[in-house]
């Protein structure tokens, strides 16, 4: 635990050592404001809720989360510092977990900084704060799953740009796998149970379930499982890659 | 237990390439082992296996009795490692980086402070403490890498080319440091600067194409040289031919070679099988009244031995 915490803190502060953290925070917050108020018709809906925010969060994450996750391992491999890290008295699991937690914590700060939206909606009306809380829980879970996925892909390459592009593409597939756009590729040749399985992997569907205020157990288990599986694969990739 | 490092028939393959082929050796407390070999001979790979970065294909390594494969974390606690090229976290300050290493190495309180102060002083990092690592010169980066490796005062130090990129003063300083620490630790340094072996090592190991080709003291290494115990005589040019003829007559002398020097001529008297001929040569010089300006015995040329043992490879 001690080692995990130390690695998490190092990685977390590493975000703020480069302009990345500030660029990310500004773009995320400006984006969140823009989609909520302009595209999401926050005012003309005349509803005291954050529906317009939560319905656009997945699309902001699609681009921004791979940007947070891309450096986790690619940078370490490129600079060679992975050799330093992996010869310190820490396990691969602690290194993978620490990096993931740091990225998640950082994303959490960005999400928490959207609180003016919550204040606005409470000032303007009388929203169901339980639903809003569920929406935030869903947002964090989805962010975690996307980050774990991005971390995995980052471990495969020493090039951050590749990690970003592949990360975005993979996030897109997982996000959209419940929609016809992705499913139609499989329809016609894959058996129905495969199609059901693919559509069950959709981040979007599970996220929407939660953000409607239903802390639906299968959806929570889904994201938790995604995170654990991705971290496990991440550990395997790091071990395999350093073995040569 | 005196063997702090045990490398037990380690083989490492990368696909079809055999980087390290059945290498075994041990390093005792108090030994400084110089790890020599041409580029690509398997030095770094062996060091990476010992430090637990690379798993060996066959065999294993033990550090302070802890198997690096079955007890990696316990073994890694005992090791200070400077990886090749001294990679660091460039986005941290020197202070922040050393704090991170201290914490992960479980140093705390007064002990941490005294260790930090000690390495900062020893490596001369006080003036760059608050600079970001990536803005430092190559020499400073190497020193931060060294500081990181010795911070927890480990029993085992593994340094991959510790003096690479340092200026002559810094080189001297790092060698002194290694010699100082050598008495109560087991140290492996890899280098392709052969003088470094004489300067700091108590033992040398030459590795070529993945196998150990020599394991001995620097003295053994010198003894392998054709020039071991050779005698060099400097004299005026007109004396040289007469002298060469007389010297060749000495029983243990193999050959006498003429080398042109700046003022006059040097004769290189090479003995048979490294035998000690200086006395006989001295006697011959006196008896025949040859005017000699200078006379000295050679210890042997390391680069020559190195080339002999690692033929066919690019000499380092």
Coordinates of C-alpha atoms in Angstrom, one line a residue:
Chain A
X1 CA 0.0 0.0 0.0
X2 CA 2.8 2.4 0.9
X3 CA 4.5 1.9 -2.4
X4 CA 1.3 2.2 -4.3
X5 CA 0.6 5.6 -2.6
X6 CA 4.1 6.9 -3.3
X7 CA 3.9 6.0 -7.0
X8 CA 0.4 7.5 -7.2
X9 CA 1.6 10.7 -5.7
X10 CA 4.6 10.9 -8.0
X11 CA 2.6 10.3 -11.1
X12 CA -0.2 12.7 -10.0
X13 CA 2.2 15.6 -9.5
X14 CA 4.0 14.7 -12.8
X15 CA 0.8 15.9 -14.6
X16 CA 1.2 19.3 -13.1
X17 CA 4.9 19.5 -14.0
X18 CA 4.0 19.9 -17.7
X19 CA 1.4 22.2 -19.3
X20 CA -0.7 19.1 -20.1
X21 CA -2.6 19.3 -16.8
X22 CA -3.6 22.9 -17.3
X23 CA -4.4 22.5 -21.0
X24 CA -6.5 19.5 -20.1
X25 CA -8.4 21.3 -17.3
X26 CA -9.1 24.4 -19.3
X27 CA -10.3 22.5 -22.4
X28 CA -12.4 20.1 -20.3
X29 CA -14.1 22.8 -18.3
X30 CA -14.6 25.1 -21.3
X31 CA -15.9 22.1 -23.2
X32 CA -18.2 21.0 -20.4
X33 CA -19.6 24.6 -20.2
X34 CA -20.0 24.8 -24.0
X35 CA -21.8 21.5 -24.5
X36 CA -24.1 22.1 -21.5
X37 CA -25.2 25.6 -22.2
X38 CA -25.1 25.7 -26.0
X39 CA -25.4 22.3 -27.5
X40 CA -27.3 20.8 -24.6
X41 CA -29.9 23.6 -24.5
X42 CA -29.6 23.9 -20.7
X43 CA -31.8 26.9 -20.4
X44 CA -34.5 26.2 -23.1
X45 CA -35.1 22.8 -21.6
X46 CA -36.4 24.6 -18.5
X47 CA -35.5 21.5 -16.4
X48 CA -33.4 21.7 -13.2
X49 CA -31.1 18.9 -13.9
X50 CA -27.6 18.2 -15.4
X51 CA -28.9 16.0 -18.2
X52 CA -27.4 18.2 -20.9
X53 CA -24.0 17.9 -19.1
X54 CA -24.0 14.2 -18.6
X55 CA -25.2 13.4 -22.1
X56 CA -22.1 15.1 -23.6
X57 CA -19.5 14.0 -21.0
X58 CA -18.8 10.7 -22.9
X59 CA -17.9 12.6 -26.0
X60 CA -15.6 15.0 -24.2
X61 CA -14.0 11.9 -22.6
X62 CA -13.5 10.2 -25.9
X63 CA -10.8 12.7 -26.8
X64 CA -9.6 13.9 -23.5
X65 CA -9.2 10.7 -21.5
X66 CA -6.7 9.1 -24.0
X67 CA -4.7 12.3 -23.7
X68 CA -4.4 11.7 -20.0
X69 CA -3.6 8.0 -20.3
X70 CA -1.2 8.1 -23.3
X71 CA 1.8 9.2 -21.3
X72 CA 1.5 6.6 -18.5
X73 CA 3.8 4.0 -20.0
X74 CA 4.8 5.3 -23.4
X75 CA 6.8 8.1 -21.9
X76 CA 8.4 5.8 -19.3
X77 CA 9.5 3.5 -22.1
X78 CA 10.7 6.2 -24.3
X79 CA 12.9 7.9 -21.7
X80 CA 14.1 4.6 -20.4
X81 CA 13.0 5.5 -16.9
X82 CA 10.9 2.3 -16.9
X83 CA 14.2 0.5 -16.2
X84 CA 14.7 2.7 -13.1
X85 CA 11.1 2.2 -11.9
X86 CA 11.0 -1.6 -12.4
X87 CA 14.3 -2.1 -10.5
X88 CA 13.0 -0.2 -7.5
X89 CA 11.5 -2.4 -4.8
X90 CA 8.0 -2.3 -6.1
X91 CA 5.9 -4.9 -7.9
X92 CA 4.6 -4.5 -11.4
X93 CA 1.1 -4.4 -9.9
X94 CA 1.9 -1.5 -7.6
X95 CA 3.4 0.4 -10.6
X96 CA 0.4 -0.2 -12.8
X97 CA -2.0 0.5 -10.0
X98 CA -0.3 3.7 -8.9
X99 CA -0.2 5.1 -12.4
X100 CA -3.8 4.3 -13.0
X101 CA -4.9 5.9 -9.7
X102 CA -2.9 9.0 -10.4
X103 CA -4.6 9.4 -13.8
X104 CA -8.0 8.7 -12.2
X105 CA -7.4 11.2 -9.4
X106 CA -6.4 13.8 -11.9
X107 CA -9.5 13.2 -14.0
X108 CA -11.5 13.4 -10.7
X109 CA -10.2 16.9 -10.1
X110 CA -11.3 17.9 -13.6
X111 CA -14.8 16.5 -12.9
X112 CA -15.0 18.1 -9.5
X113 CA -14.2 21.4 -11.0
X114 CA -17.5 21.3 -13.0
X115 CA -19.2 22.1 -9.6
X116 CA -20.3 25.6 -10.8
X117 CA -22.7 23.7 -13.1
X118 CA -24.2 22.0 -10.0
X119 CA -24.4 25.3 -8.1
X120 CA -26.1 27.0 -11.1
X121 CA -28.7 24.3 -11.4
X122 CA -29.4 24.4 -7.6
X123 CA -29.6 28.2 -7.7
X124 CA -32.0 28.2 -10.7
X125 CA -34.3 25.4 -9.5
X126 CA -34.7 22.5 -7.3
X127 CA -33.0 19.5 -8.9
X128 CA -32.9 15.9 -7.7
X129 CA -29.4 16.0 -6.2
X130 CA -29.4 12.2 -5.9
X131 CA -29.7 11.8 -9.7
X132 CA -26.9 14.4 -10.1
X133 CA -24.7 12.4 -7.7
X134 CA -25.4 9.2 -9.6
X135 CA -24.4 11.0 -12.7
X136 CA -21.1 12.0 -11.2
X137 CA -20.5 8.4 -10.0
X138 CA -21.2 7.2 -13.5
X139 CA -18.9 9.8 -14.9
X140 CA -16.0 8.7 -12.6
X141 CA -16.6 5.0 -13.3
X142 CA -16.6 5.5 -17.0
X143 CA -13.5 7.7 -16.7
X144 CA -11.8 4.9 -14.8
X145 CA -12.6 2.3 -17.4
X146 CA -11.4 4.5 -20.2
X147 CA -8.2 5.3 -18.4
X148 CA -7.5 1.7 -17.6
X149 CA -8.0 1.0 -21.3
X150 CA -5.8 3.9 -22.4
X151 CA -3.1 2.8 -19.9
X152 CA -3.1 -0.7 -21.4
X153 CA -2.6 0.7 -24.9
X154 CA 0.1 3.1 -23.7
X155 CA 2.1 0.1 -22.4
X156 CA 2.2 -1.3 -25.9
X157 CA 4.2 1.6 -27.5
X158 CA 6.9 4.1 -26.7
X159 CA 5.2 6.6 -28.9
X160 CA 2.7 8.8 -27.2
X161 CA 1.0 9.9 -30.4
X162 CA 0.3 6.3 -31.3
X163 CA -0.9 5.6 -27.8
X164 CA -3.3 8.6 -28.1
X165 CA -4.7 7.6 -31.5
X166 CA -5.1 4.0 -30.7
X167 CA -6.6 4.9 -27.4
X168 CA -9.2 7.2 -28.9
X169 CA -10.1 4.5 -31.5
X170 CA -10.5 1.8 -28.8
X171 CA -12.5 4.1 -26.6
X172 CA -14.7 4.9 -29.5
X173 CA -15.4 1.3 -30.2
X174 CA -16.2 0.5 -26.5
X175 CA -18.3 3.6 -26.2
X176 CA -20.3 2.9 -29.3
X177 CA -20.5 -0.9 -29.2
X178 CA -24.2 -0.7 -28.3
X179 CA -25.1 1.4 -31.3
X180 CA -25.9 0.2 -34.8
X181 CA -22.9 2.0 -36.2
X182 CA -20.6 -0.6 -34.6
X183 CA -23.1 -3.5 -34.4
X184 CA -23.9 -3.4 -38.2
X185 CA -20.3 -4.5 -38.9
X186 CA -21.0 -7.7 -37.1
X187 CA -24.7 -8.2 -38.1
X188 CA -25.2 -10.6 -40.9
X189 CA -22.3 -12.9 -40.1
X190 CA -21.8 -13.1 -36.4
X191 CA -24.2 -15.3 -34.3
X192 CA -26.7 -13.3 -32.2
X193 CA -25.1 -14.1 -28.9
X194 CA -21.9 -12.5 -30.1
X195 CA -23.8 -9.4 -31.1
X196 CA -25.4 -9.3 -27.7
X197 CA -22.1 -9.7 -26.1
X198 CA -20.6 -6.8 -28.1
X199 CA -23.5 -4.6 -27.3
X200 CA -23.3 -5.5 -23.7
X201 CA -19.8 -4.0 -23.6
X202 CA -21.0 -0.6 -24.5
X203 CA -19.8 2.1 -22.1
X204 CA -22.4 4.4 -23.2
X205 CA -25.4 2.2 -22.4
X206 CA -24.1 1.5 -18.9
X207 CA -23.2 5.1 -18.3
X208 CA -26.7 6.2 -19.4
X209 CA -28.3 3.7 -17.0
X210 CA -26.3 5.1 -14.1
X211 CA -26.7 8.8 -15.0
X212 CA -30.4 8.5 -15.1
X213 CA -30.1 8.1 -11.4
X214 CA -30.2 4.3 -11.3
X215 CA -27.2 2.9 -9.4
X216 CA -27.9 -0.2 -11.3
X217 CA -25.7 -3.1 -9.9
X218 CA -24.8 -4.7 -13.3
X219 CA -23.7 -1.3 -14.6
X220 CA -21.5 -0.7 -11.6
X221 CA -20.1 -4.3 -11.8
X222 CA -19.5 -3.8 -15.5
X223 CA -17.2 -0.7 -15.0
X224 CA -15.4 -2.2 -12.0
X225 CA -14.8 -5.4 -14.0
X226 CA -13.6 -3.4 -17.0
X227 CA -11.1 -1.5 -14.8
X228 CA -9.8 -4.7 -13.1
X229 CA -9.5 -6.6 -16.4
X230 CA -7.6 -3.7 -18.1
X231 CA -5.3 -3.3 -15.2
X232 CA -4.5 -7.0 -15.2
X233 CA -3.8 -7.0 -18.9
X234 CA -1.7 -3.9 -18.4
X235 CA 0.5 -5.7 -15.8
X236 CA 0.9 -8.6 -18.3
X237 CA 1.9 -6.2 -21.1
X238 CA 4.5 -4.5 -19.0
X239 CA 6.0 -7.8 -17.9
X240 CA 6.0 -9.1 -21.4
X241 CA 7.4 -6.0 -23.0
X242 CA 10.3 -5.8 -20.6
X243 CA 11.1 -9.4 -21.0
X244 CA 12.2 -8.4 -24.5
Chain B
X1 CA 27.6 -14.9 3.8
X2 CA 30.3 -13.2 1.8
X3 CA 28.9 -13.7 -1.7
X4 CA 26.5 -10.8 -2.1
X5 CA 25.9 -11.4 -5.8
X6 CA 25.6 -14.8 -7.3
X7 CA 24.9 -15.2 -11.0
X8 CA 24.0 -18.8 -11.6
X9 CA 24.3 -20.1 -15.2
X10 CA 22.2 -17.3 -16.6
X11 CA 21.2 -17.5 -20.3
X12 CA 19.2 -14.7 -21.9
X13 CA 17.7 -15.1 -25.3
X14 CA 15.8 -12.4 -27.3
X15 CA 14.1 -14.5 -30.0
X16 CA 16.8 -16.2 -31.9
X17 CA 19.6 -14.0 -30.5
X18 CA 21.5 -15.3 -27.5
X19 CA 22.6 -12.2 -25.6
X20 CA 24.0 -13.9 -22.5
X21 CA 25.1 -17.5 -22.8
X22 CA 25.5 -19.5 -19.6
X23 CA 27.2 -16.9 -17.5
X24 CA 28.1 -17.7 -13.9
X25 CA 30.1 -15.6 -11.4
X26 CA 30.0 -14.4 -7.8
X27 CA 30.9 -11.1 -6.2
X28 CA 32.0 -10.9 -2.6
X29 CA 31.7 -8.1 -0.1
X30 CA 34.7 -5.8 -0.6
X31 CA 35.1 -6.6 -4.3
X32 CA 34.7 -4.1 -7.1
X33 CA 34.2 -6.1 -10.3
X34 CA 34.9 -4.4 -13.6
X35 CA 32.7 -5.7 -16.3
X36 CA 34.3 -5.4 -19.6
X37 CA 33.4 -6.3 -23.2
X38 CA 32.8 -4.9 -26.6
X39 CA 29.5 -3.1 -27.3
X40 CA 26.7 -5.7 -27.5
X41 CA 28.7 -8.3 -25.6
X42 CA 25.9 -8.7 -23.0
X43 CA 27.1 -6.5 -20.2
X44 CA 24.0 -4.4 -19.9
X45 CA 21.8 -7.5 -20.3
X46 CA 23.6 -9.3 -17.5
X47 CA 23.2 -6.3 -15.2
X48 CA 19.5 -6.1 -16.1
X49 CA 19.1 -9.7 -15.1
X50 CA 20.8 -9.2 -11.8
X51 CA 18.7 -6.1 -11.0
X52 CA 15.5 -7.9 -11.9
X53 CA 14.6 -5.8 -14.9
X54 CA 14.9 -8.7 -17.3
X55 CA 13.9 -12.2 -16.4
X56 CA 16.6 -14.7 -17.5
X57 CA 15.6 -17.4 -20.0
X58 CA 17.5 -20.0 -18.0
X59 CA 19.3 -19.8 -14.6
X60 CA 18.9 -17.1 -12.0
X61 CA 20.7 -14.5 -9.9
X62 CA 20.8 -14.1 -6.2
X63 CA 21.4 -10.8 -4.3
X64 CA 22.3 -11.1 -0.6
X65 CA 20.9 -14.6 -0.8
X66 CA 17.5 -13.5 -2.2
X67 CA 16.5 -15.0 -5.6
X68 CA 15.7 -12.2 -8.0
X69 CA 13.0 -14.2 -9.6
X70 CA 11.2 -15.6 -6.6
X71 CA 11.8 -12.7 -4.2
X72 CA 12.2 -9.7 -6.5
X73 CA 11.2 -7.0 -4.1
X74 CA 13.4 -8.2 -1.2
X75 CA 16.4 -8.5 -3.6
X76 CA 15.8 -5.1 -5.2
X77 CA 15.8 -3.5 -1.7
X78 CA 19.5 -4.6 -1.4
X79 CA 20.5 -3.1 -4.8
X80 CA 21.5 0.3 -5.9
X81 CA 21.3 0.4 -9.7
X82 CA 22.5 3.0 -12.2
X83 CA 21.0 1.9 -15.5
X84 CA 22.7 2.5 -18.8
X85 CA 22.4 6.2 -19.8
X86 CA 21.1 7.1 -16.3
X87 CA 17.4 7.5 -17.2
X88 CA 15.6 9.7 -14.7
X89 CA 12.2 11.4 -14.3
X90 CA 13.0 14.6 -16.3
X91 CA 10.0 16.5 -15.1
X92 CA 10.9 16.4 -11.5
X93 CA 13.4 18.6 -9.6
X94 CA 16.5 17.0 -8.3
X95 CA 15.2 17.4 -4.8
X96 CA 11.8 16.0 -5.6
X97 CA 13.3 13.1 -7.5
X98 CA 15.6 12.1 -4.6
X99 CA 12.7 12.5 -2.1
X100 CA 10.7 10.1 -4.3
X101 CA 13.5 7.6 -4.3
X102 CA 14.0 8.0 -0.5
X103 CA 10.4 7.4 0.1
X104 CA 10.1 4.4 -2.1
X105 CA 13.2 3.0 -0.5
X106 CA 11.5 3.4 2.9
X107 CA 13.9 6.0 4.3
X108 CA 12.2 8.3 6.8
X109 CA 12.8 10.9 9.5
X110 CA 16.4 11.7 10.6
X111 CA 17.9 8.8 8.7
X112 CA 16.4 10.0 5.4
X113 CA 17.6 13.5 6.0
X114 CA 21.1 12.5 6.8
X115 CA 21.2 10.1 3.8
X116 CA 19.9 12.9 1.5
X117 CA 22.4 15.4 2.8
X118 CA 25.2 12.8 2.4
X119 CA 24.5 12.0 -1.2
X120 CA 23.8 15.6 -2.2
X121 CA 27.2 16.6 -0.7
X122 CA 29.0 13.6 -2.1
X123 CA 27.7 14.0 -5.6
X124 CA 27.9 17.8 -5.5
X125 CA 24.2 18.4 -6.2
X126 CA 23.6 21.3 -3.8
X127 CA 23.6 24.0 -6.5
X128 CA 21.1 22.2 -8.8
X129 CA 18.8 20.9 -6.1
X130 CA 15.8 22.9 -7.3
X131 CA 16.4 22.6 -11.0
X132 CA 14.3 20.2 -13.2
X133 CA 16.3 17.1 -14.0
X134 CA 15.7 17.5 -17.8
X135 CA 17.5 20.9 -17.8
X136 CA 20.7 19.5 -16.3
X137 CA 23.9 18.8 -18.3
X138 CA 24.8 15.2 -19.0
X139 CA 27.4 15.2 -16.2
X140 CA 24.9 16.4 -13.6
X141 CA 22.3 13.9 -14.8
X142 CA 24.8 11.1 -14.3
X143 CA 25.5 12.4 -10.8
X144 CA 21.8 12.4 -10.0
X145 CA 21.7 8.8 -11.3
X146 CA 24.6 7.9 -9.0
X147 CA 23.0 9.7 -6.1
X148 CA 19.8 7.8 -6.6
X149 CA 21.7 4.5 -6.6
X150 CA 23.6 5.1 -3.4
X151 CA 20.9 6.9 -1.5
X152 CA 19.8 3.9 0.6
X153 CA 23.4 2.8 1.2
X154 CA 22.8 -0.6 -0.4
X155 CA 25.0 -3.7 0.0
X156 CA 25.1 -4.2 -3.7
X157 CA 25.8 -1.5 -6.3
X158 CA 25.4 -2.1 -10.0
X159 CA 26.6 0.7 -12.1
X160 CA 26.3 0.6 -15.9
X161 CA 29.0 2.9 -17.3
X162 CA 29.1 5.3 -14.3
X163 CA 31.7 7.6 -15.7
X164 CA 30.3 7.9 -19.2
X165 CA 29.8 11.6 -20.1
X166 CA 31.7 13.0 -17.1
X167 CA 34.7 15.3 -17.5
X168 CA 38.1 14.1 -16.2
X169 CA 37.6 15.7 -12.7
X170 CA 34.2 14.2 -12.3
X171 CA 35.5 10.8 -13.5
X172 CA 38.3 11.0 -10.9
X173 CA 35.7 11.9 -8.3
X174 CA 33.3 9.0 -9.1
X175 CA 36.2 6.5 -9.2
X176 CA 37.3 7.7 -5.8
X177 CA 33.8 7.3 -4.6
X178 CA 33.5 3.8 -5.9
X179 CA 36.9 2.9 -4.3
X180 CA 35.7 4.3 -1.0
X181 CA 32.5 2.4 -1.0
X182 CA 34.1 -0.8 -2.3
X183 CA 35.4 -1.9 1.1
X184 CA 32.0 -2.8 2.5
X185 CA 29.9 -3.4 -0.5
X186 CA 29.8 -5.7 -3.6
X187 CA 30.1 -3.5 -6.6
X188 CA 29.8 -4.2 -10.3
X189 CA 30.7 -1.5 -12.8
X190 CA 30.6 -1.9 -16.5
X191 CA 33.0 0.2 -18.6
X192 CA 34.9 0.3 -21.7
X193 CA 37.5 2.6 -20.4
X194 CA 40.3 0.1 -19.6
X195 CA 42.2 2.4 -17.2
X196 CA 39.2 2.4 -15.0
X197 CA 39.9 -1.3 -14.2
X198 CA 43.3 -0.4 -12.8
X199 CA 41.9 2.7 -11.1
X200 CA 39.0 1.1 -9.2
X201 CA 38.6 -2.6 -9.7
X202 CA 39.8 -5.5 -7.6
X203 CA 38.7 -7.9 -10.2
X204 CA 37.9 -7.9 -13.9
X205 CA 35.5 -10.0 -16.0
X206 CA 35.7 -9.8 -19.7
X207 CA 32.6 -10.9 -21.6
X208 CA 32.4 -11.4 -25.3
X209 CA 29.4 -12.5 -27.4
X210 CA 27.5 -13.5 -24.2
X211 CA 30.2 -15.7 -22.6
X212 CA 32.9 -15.0 -20.0
X213 CA 36.3 -15.0 -21.6
X214 CA 38.4 -13.9 -18.6
X215 CA 37.8 -13.6 -14.9
X216 CA 40.7 -12.4 -12.8
X217 CA 42.5 -9.6 -11.1
X218 CA 43.7 -6.6 -13.0
X219 CA 47.2 -8.1 -12.5
X220 CA 46.1 -11.3 -14.2
X221 CA 44.8 -9.2 -17.1
X222 CA 48.1 -7.4 -17.4
X223 CA 50.0 -10.7 -17.3
X224 CA 48.1 -11.8 -20.4
X225 CA 49.7 -9.1 -22.4
X226 CA 52.7 -9.7 -24.7
X227 CA 54.1 -6.6 -23.1
X228 CA 53.9 -7.9 -19.6
X229 CA 57.4 -7.4 -18.1
X230 CA 58.7 -6.0 -21.3
X231 CA 61.6 -3.5 -20.9
X232 CA 61.7 -0.2 -22.7
X233 CA 65.2 1.4 -23.2
X234 CA 65.6 4.9 -24.7
X235 CA 69.0 5.7 -26.1
X236 CA 70.8 7.7 -28.8
X237 CA 70.2 6.4 -32.4
X238 CA 73.8 5.2 -33.1
X239 CA 73.8 2.9 -30.1
X240 CA 70.6 1.1 -31.0
X241 CA 71.8 -1.5 -33.4
X242 CA 74.7 -2.7 -31.2
X243 CA 72.4 -2.7 -28.1
X244 CA 69.6 -4.7 -29.9
X245 CA 72.1 -7.4 -30.9
X246 CA 73.4 -7.7 -27.3
X247 CA 70.0 -7.8 -25.8
X248 CA 68.7 -10.5 -28.2
X249 CA 71.4 -12.8 -26.8
X250 CA 69.8 -12.8 -23.3
X251 CA 68.2 -16.2 -22.7
X252 CA 64.7 -15.2 -21.8
X253 CA 64.3 -12.4 -24.4
X254 CA 61.9 -13.3 -27.2
X255 CA 62.4 -10.3 -29.4
X256 CA 63.8 -6.8 -29.5
X257 CA 61.8 -4.2 -31.4
X258 CA 63.0 -0.8 -32.5
X259 CA 60.6 2.1 -31.8
X260 CA 61.3 5.6 -33.1
X261 CA 61.0 8.1 -30.3
X262 CA 61.1 11.9 -30.5
X263 CA 64.7 12.1 -29.3
X264 CA 66.7 9.0 -30.2
X265 CA 65.4 5.5 -30.4
X266 CA 63.5 3.2 -28.0
X267 CA 64.1 -0.5 -27.8
X268 CA 61.3 -2.7 -26.7
X269 CA 62.6 -5.9 -25.2
X270 CA 59.8 -8.4 -25.1
X271 CA 60.4 -11.4 -22.9
X272 CA 59.4 -15.0 -23.5
X273 CA 56.1 -15.9 -21.7
X274 CA 56.1 -12.8 -19.6
X275 CA 59.3 -13.7 -17.8
X276 CA 61.0 -11.1 -15.7
X277 CA 64.1 -9.9 -17.7
X278 CA 64.7 -6.4 -16.3
X279 CA 67.6 -7.5 -14.2
X280 CA 69.3 -9.3 -17.0
X281 CA 68.8 -6.4 -19.3
X282 CA 70.2 -4.0 -16.7
X283 CA 73.2 -6.1 -16.3
X284 CA 73.8 -6.3 -20.1
X285 CA 73.5 -2.5 -20.3
X286 CA 76.1 -2.0 -17.6
X287 CA 78.5 -4.6 -18.8
X288 CA 78.5 -3.3 -22.4
X289 CA 78.5 0.3 -21.4
X290 CA 75.5 1.3 -23.4
X291 CA 74.4 4.9 -22.9
X292 CA 70.7 4.6 -21.8
X293 CA 68.6 7.7 -21.2
X294 CA 65.7 6.0 -19.7
X295 CA 64.7 2.4 -18.8
X296 CA 61.4 1.1 -17.5
X297 CA 59.4 -2.1 -17.2
X298 CA 55.9 -2.3 -18.7
X299 CA 53.0 -3.8 -16.8
X300 CA 51.2 -4.9 -19.9
X301 CA 48.8 -3.3 -22.2
X302 CA 45.2 -3.8 -21.3
X303 CA 43.7 -2.8 -24.6
X304 CA 45.9 -5.4 -26.3
X305 CA 44.6 -8.1 -24.0
X306 CA 41.1 -6.9 -24.5
X307 CA 41.5 -7.1 -28.3
X308 CA 43.2 -10.5 -28.1
X309 CA 40.3 -11.9 -26.1
X310 CA 37.5 -10.4 -28.0
X311 CA 38.8 -10.8 -31.6
X312 CA 36.5 -10.3 -34.5
X313 CA 34.5 -7.7 -32.5
X314 CA 34.6 -4.0 -32.8
X315 CA 37.2 -3.0 -30.2
X316 CA 35.7 -0.8 -27.5

